[in-house]
Amino acid sequence: MPDPRIRPRRSFIFTPGLRPEMFPKALAAGADIVCVELEDGIAPKDKAVARKNALKLFESPQADDGIERIVRINSLREGFGLADVEAVLATDTPPPALMLPKVRTPDEVVMLDSLLTEREHETRLHVIIETNAGLEASYDIAHSSSRIDAMFFGGVDMAAELRCLNNWEPLLYARSRVVHAAASAGLDVIDVPYLDLEDPEGMRRAAVQARELGFSGKGAVHPKQIPALNAVFTPSAEQIAKARRMIAEFEAADTGLVVIDGKLIEKPVLREMHRIVAIADRIGSK
């Protein structure tokens, strides 16, 4: 049976909680993840209305369309974030997943996990690493809850904290730390959006760099970026065929290692092969 936690996370896009009428448009944009925004994109005076709008969206059953729906709440270290959590706990129809910004310590995740468990909500979690403290604790954060499905790299805030340029080279160390932490826990890891809408080739190059470093996907700031992101992070036909063959040969051998194309392959490699096949199946690739 495929692992239900394995799904395409090639692209994501935000939609403002203040504008619930935009939610269907975001779902139709082609992104694998649609995130309803309650944090940075909402002014303090509008937080309560956005929160109410966001939670109301999930009062109706959601389509089984393969699109992952998330609500980005405010930091758990702020009053707005605590109010967001209180509202999630109060509803009988919680969002399928919550995105936690500015996570600094594992304790934040453990606390929210405990509250959701007590309330018997099955809500999944996604965490953003975008602070120095969060970067230092990223390994422990990745292992802090079985509810976590993905880690996100918040490059803009991270660059500000590190006092460096928000470019690939200055942030390479930080990105690598987050990739390492996520991989150690078997989580997907998703890169920060590319902000220049007038530079599609630059965005594609940045997406390729992120993929080669180990990222599963990358954010979009506009729907027109999504097709290119999906293309970059979709396994090729050759990769899919190889993954299927490796899985089949491992199953036939019934051992801890096999020789494929003259190379010794051990079981840990199978995790990525299963991920490629599961994603390919889910998005209809052959």
XYZ file of C-alpha atoms in Angstrom:
286
model
C 0.000 0.000 0.000
C 1.336 3.483 -0.869
C 2.170 5.700 2.063
C -0.670 8.272 2.249
C 1.831 10.879 3.446
C 3.669 10.687 0.130
C 2.060 13.077 -2.323
C 3.114 15.686 -4.881
C 4.419 18.832 -3.228
C 6.034 20.363 -6.290
C 4.413 23.778 -5.950
C 2.360 25.819 -3.537
C 0.546 29.138 -3.602
C -1.049 31.346 -0.959
C -4.573 32.709 -1.055
C -5.663 35.398 1.431
C -8.015 34.420 4.224
C -9.555 37.861 3.858
C -10.755 36.968 0.345
C -12.528 33.591 0.556
C -13.922 34.062 -2.947
C -10.350 33.584 -4.226
C -10.032 30.102 -2.701
C -11.657 28.265 -5.667
C -9.451 30.207 -8.095
C -6.356 29.189 -6.142
C -7.469 25.551 -6.183
C -7.809 25.767 -9.965
C -4.329 27.266 -10.453
C -2.562 23.893 -10.742
C -0.496 24.016 -7.543
C -0.131 20.873 -5.456
C -0.618 22.885 -2.246
C -2.996 25.780 -1.654
C -2.394 27.640 1.588
C -4.944 30.025 3.077
C -2.993 32.926 4.540
C -3.580 34.312 8.038
C -0.065 35.544 8.809
C 2.164 38.017 6.943
C -0.343 38.756 4.194
C -3.059 39.895 6.621
C -2.972 43.205 8.490
C -3.457 43.023 12.280
C -6.822 44.799 12.056
C -8.078 42.106 9.646
C -6.802 38.995 11.435
C -10.080 38.082 13.147
C -12.107 38.347 9.940
C -9.536 36.370 7.949
C -9.495 33.646 10.626
C -13.271 33.338 10.553
C -13.336 33.237 6.760
C -10.594 30.612 6.562
C -12.220 28.211 8.992
C -15.612 28.639 7.330
C -14.120 27.308 4.094
C -13.681 23.900 5.717
C -17.205 23.628 7.079
C -18.128 22.122 3.704
C -16.629 18.792 2.556
C -13.593 19.281 0.322
C -13.210 17.647 -3.078
C -10.929 14.637 -3.350
C -8.876 16.337 -6.057
C -5.349 15.625 -4.832
C -4.732 19.242 -3.861
C -3.344 19.675 -0.364
C -5.180 22.336 1.620
C -3.359 24.175 4.403
C -4.012 27.187 6.599
C -0.981 29.246 7.616
C -1.665 30.466 11.110
C 0.289 33.152 12.948
C 3.292 32.376 15.127
C 2.475 30.449 18.276
C 4.577 32.998 20.147
C 2.071 35.751 19.322
C -1.442 36.470 20.509
C -2.783 36.158 16.974
C -1.322 32.670 16.705
C -2.845 31.578 19.998
C -6.207 32.925 18.828
C -5.828 30.948 15.588
C -5.176 27.737 17.519
C -8.073 28.391 19.872
C -10.395 28.787 16.884
C -9.100 25.570 15.262
C -9.671 23.665 18.492
C -13.176 25.107 18.798
C -14.366 23.938 15.384
C -15.623 20.471 14.517
C -14.362 20.868 10.944
C -10.675 21.786 11.250
C -8.434 22.388 8.231
C -6.653 19.254 6.970
C -3.304 20.860 7.784
C -1.772 23.888 9.475
C 1.403 25.699 8.485
C 3.413 27.013 11.432
C 5.579 30.068 10.721
C 8.728 31.193 12.513
C 9.097 27.956 14.477
C 12.029 28.327 16.856
C 11.914 25.227 19.057
C 10.430 21.706 19.021
C 8.311 22.644 22.049
C 6.029 24.777 19.888
C 5.207 21.815 17.674
C 4.861 19.398 20.594
C 2.407 21.730 22.319
C 0.208 22.098 19.242
C 0.338 18.355 18.575
C -0.826 17.691 22.138
C -3.706 20.140 21.839
C -4.858 18.675 18.534
C -4.601 15.154 19.924
C -6.629 16.098 22.997
C -9.299 17.576 20.705
C -9.130 14.464 18.463
C -8.350 16.515 15.368
C -6.381 14.692 12.671
C -4.889 17.934 11.355
C -1.433 17.543 9.835
C 1.406 20.035 10.317
C 3.875 21.867 8.099
C 6.627 23.945 9.676
C 8.573 26.908 8.316
C 12.231 27.317 9.246
C 12.989 31.029 8.833
C 14.857 32.126 11.952
C 18.341 31.564 13.334
C 16.911 29.713 16.316
C 14.769 27.544 14.081
C 17.729 26.739 11.864
C 19.808 25.678 14.859
C 16.975 23.443 16.113
C 15.769 22.263 12.698
C 16.817 18.631 13.184
C 14.949 18.343 16.484
C 11.956 20.230 15.076
C 11.727 17.776 12.170
C 11.512 14.890 14.656
C 9.169 16.609 17.135
C 5.818 15.294 15.866
C 4.500 12.471 13.711
C 1.977 14.976 12.360
C 4.632 16.867 10.378
C 4.555 16.170 6.637
C 6.854 18.886 5.297
C 9.315 21.604 6.203
C 9.436 24.924 4.379
C 12.475 27.160 3.984
C 11.617 30.826 4.610
C 14.382 32.591 2.740
C 13.267 36.204 3.115
C 13.110 36.208 6.907
C 16.167 33.967 7.135
C 18.233 36.377 5.051
C 17.150 39.239 7.301
C 18.165 37.310 10.418
C 21.487 36.264 8.920
C 22.105 39.805 7.608
C 22.910 38.395 4.178
C 21.587 38.861 0.662
C 18.497 36.875 -0.269
C 20.392 35.036 -2.990
C 21.291 31.400 -3.593
C 24.932 31.431 -2.489
C 24.554 33.375 0.796
C 21.670 31.116 1.844
C 23.143 27.813 0.662
C 24.285 26.772 4.137
C 20.876 27.519 5.675
C 19.036 25.710 2.885
C 21.299 22.695 3.285
C 20.627 22.536 7.025
C 16.872 22.473 6.411
C 17.174 19.826 3.690
C 19.266 17.681 6.032
C 16.777 18.037 8.881
C 13.789 17.177 6.694
C 15.489 14.205 5.050
C 16.496 12.792 8.431
C 12.803 12.537 9.349
C 11.552 11.452 5.936
C 9.778 14.764 5.315
C 9.286 16.728 2.143
C 11.096 20.059 2.059
C 9.858 23.044 0.066
C 11.777 26.123 -1.013
C 10.811 29.778 -0.727
C 8.990 31.408 -3.682
C 10.944 33.248 -6.356
C 9.793 36.845 -6.078
C 10.620 38.297 -9.513
C 7.612 37.662 -11.747
C 9.399 39.207 -14.721
C 12.261 36.681 -14.624
C 10.771 33.266 -15.467
C 14.122 31.844 -16.541
C 15.697 32.931 -13.257
C 12.871 31.212 -11.398
C 13.361 28.019 -13.392
C 17.099 28.028 -12.631
C 16.404 28.582 -8.937
C 13.914 25.707 -8.972
C 16.459 23.392 -10.602
C 19.066 24.386 -8.021
C 16.587 23.667 -5.230
C 15.667 20.295 -6.722
C 19.316 19.314 -7.060
C 19.939 20.265 -3.428
C 17.132 17.963 -2.287
C 14.002 20.105 -2.214
C 10.666 18.511 -3.131
C 9.094 21.684 -4.495
C 9.033 25.470 -4.469
C 6.515 28.180 -3.747
C 4.840 30.471 -6.281
C 3.775 34.080 -5.848
C 1.599 34.010 -8.978
C -0.288 31.248 -10.826
C 1.777 31.830 -13.967
C 4.834 30.395 -12.141
C 3.145 27.089 -11.305
C 3.484 25.167 -14.619
C 7.250 25.682 -14.702
C 7.631 24.641 -11.057
C 5.568 21.512 -11.593
C 7.665 20.637 -14.624
C 10.962 21.031 -12.746
C 9.880 18.897 -9.800
C 8.073 16.166 -11.742
C 10.198 13.005 -12.093
C 11.185 12.255 -15.667
C 9.862 9.222 -17.528
C 13.320 7.649 -17.198
C 13.378 8.246 -13.418
C 9.910 6.764 -13.040
C 10.752 3.687 -15.098
C 13.986 3.155 -13.150
C 12.180 3.523 -9.821
C 9.541 0.957 -10.811
C 12.240 -1.472 -11.968
C 14.289 -1.068 -8.789
C 11.251 -1.680 -6.595
C 10.307 -4.760 -8.606
C 13.834 -6.198 -8.424
C 14.048 -5.598 -4.677
C 10.710 -7.331 -4.153
C 11.791 -10.271 -6.304
C 15.140 -10.595 -4.515
C 13.602 -10.388 -1.028
C 16.910 -9.246 0.470
C 18.549 -6.131 1.849
C 20.534 -5.278 -1.264
C 20.631 -6.008 -4.965
C 22.917 -5.214 -7.893
C 21.196 -3.104 -10.554
C 23.027 -1.903 -13.665
C 26.282 -2.994 -12.041
C 25.728 -0.914 -8.914
C 25.097 -2.184 -5.401
C 21.769 -0.754 -4.207
C 20.659 -0.987 -0.570
C 17.210 -0.689 0.951
C 17.404 2.963 2.077
C 17.477 3.948 -1.607
C 14.038 2.375 -1.952
C 12.424 5.167 0.063
C 13.126 7.668 -2.703
C 12.084 5.168 -5.361
C 8.727 4.627 -3.654
C 8.331 8.387 -3.405
C 8.934 8.843 -7.143
C 6.447 6.125 -8.030
C 3.807 7.363 -5.602
C 4.081 10.892 -6.961
C 4.011 9.646 -10.541
C 0.899 7.572 -9.856
C -0.841 10.419 -8.092
C -0.241 12.956 -10.864
C -0.941 10.465 -13.627
C 2.569 10.186 -15.054
C 3.435 7.006 -16.895
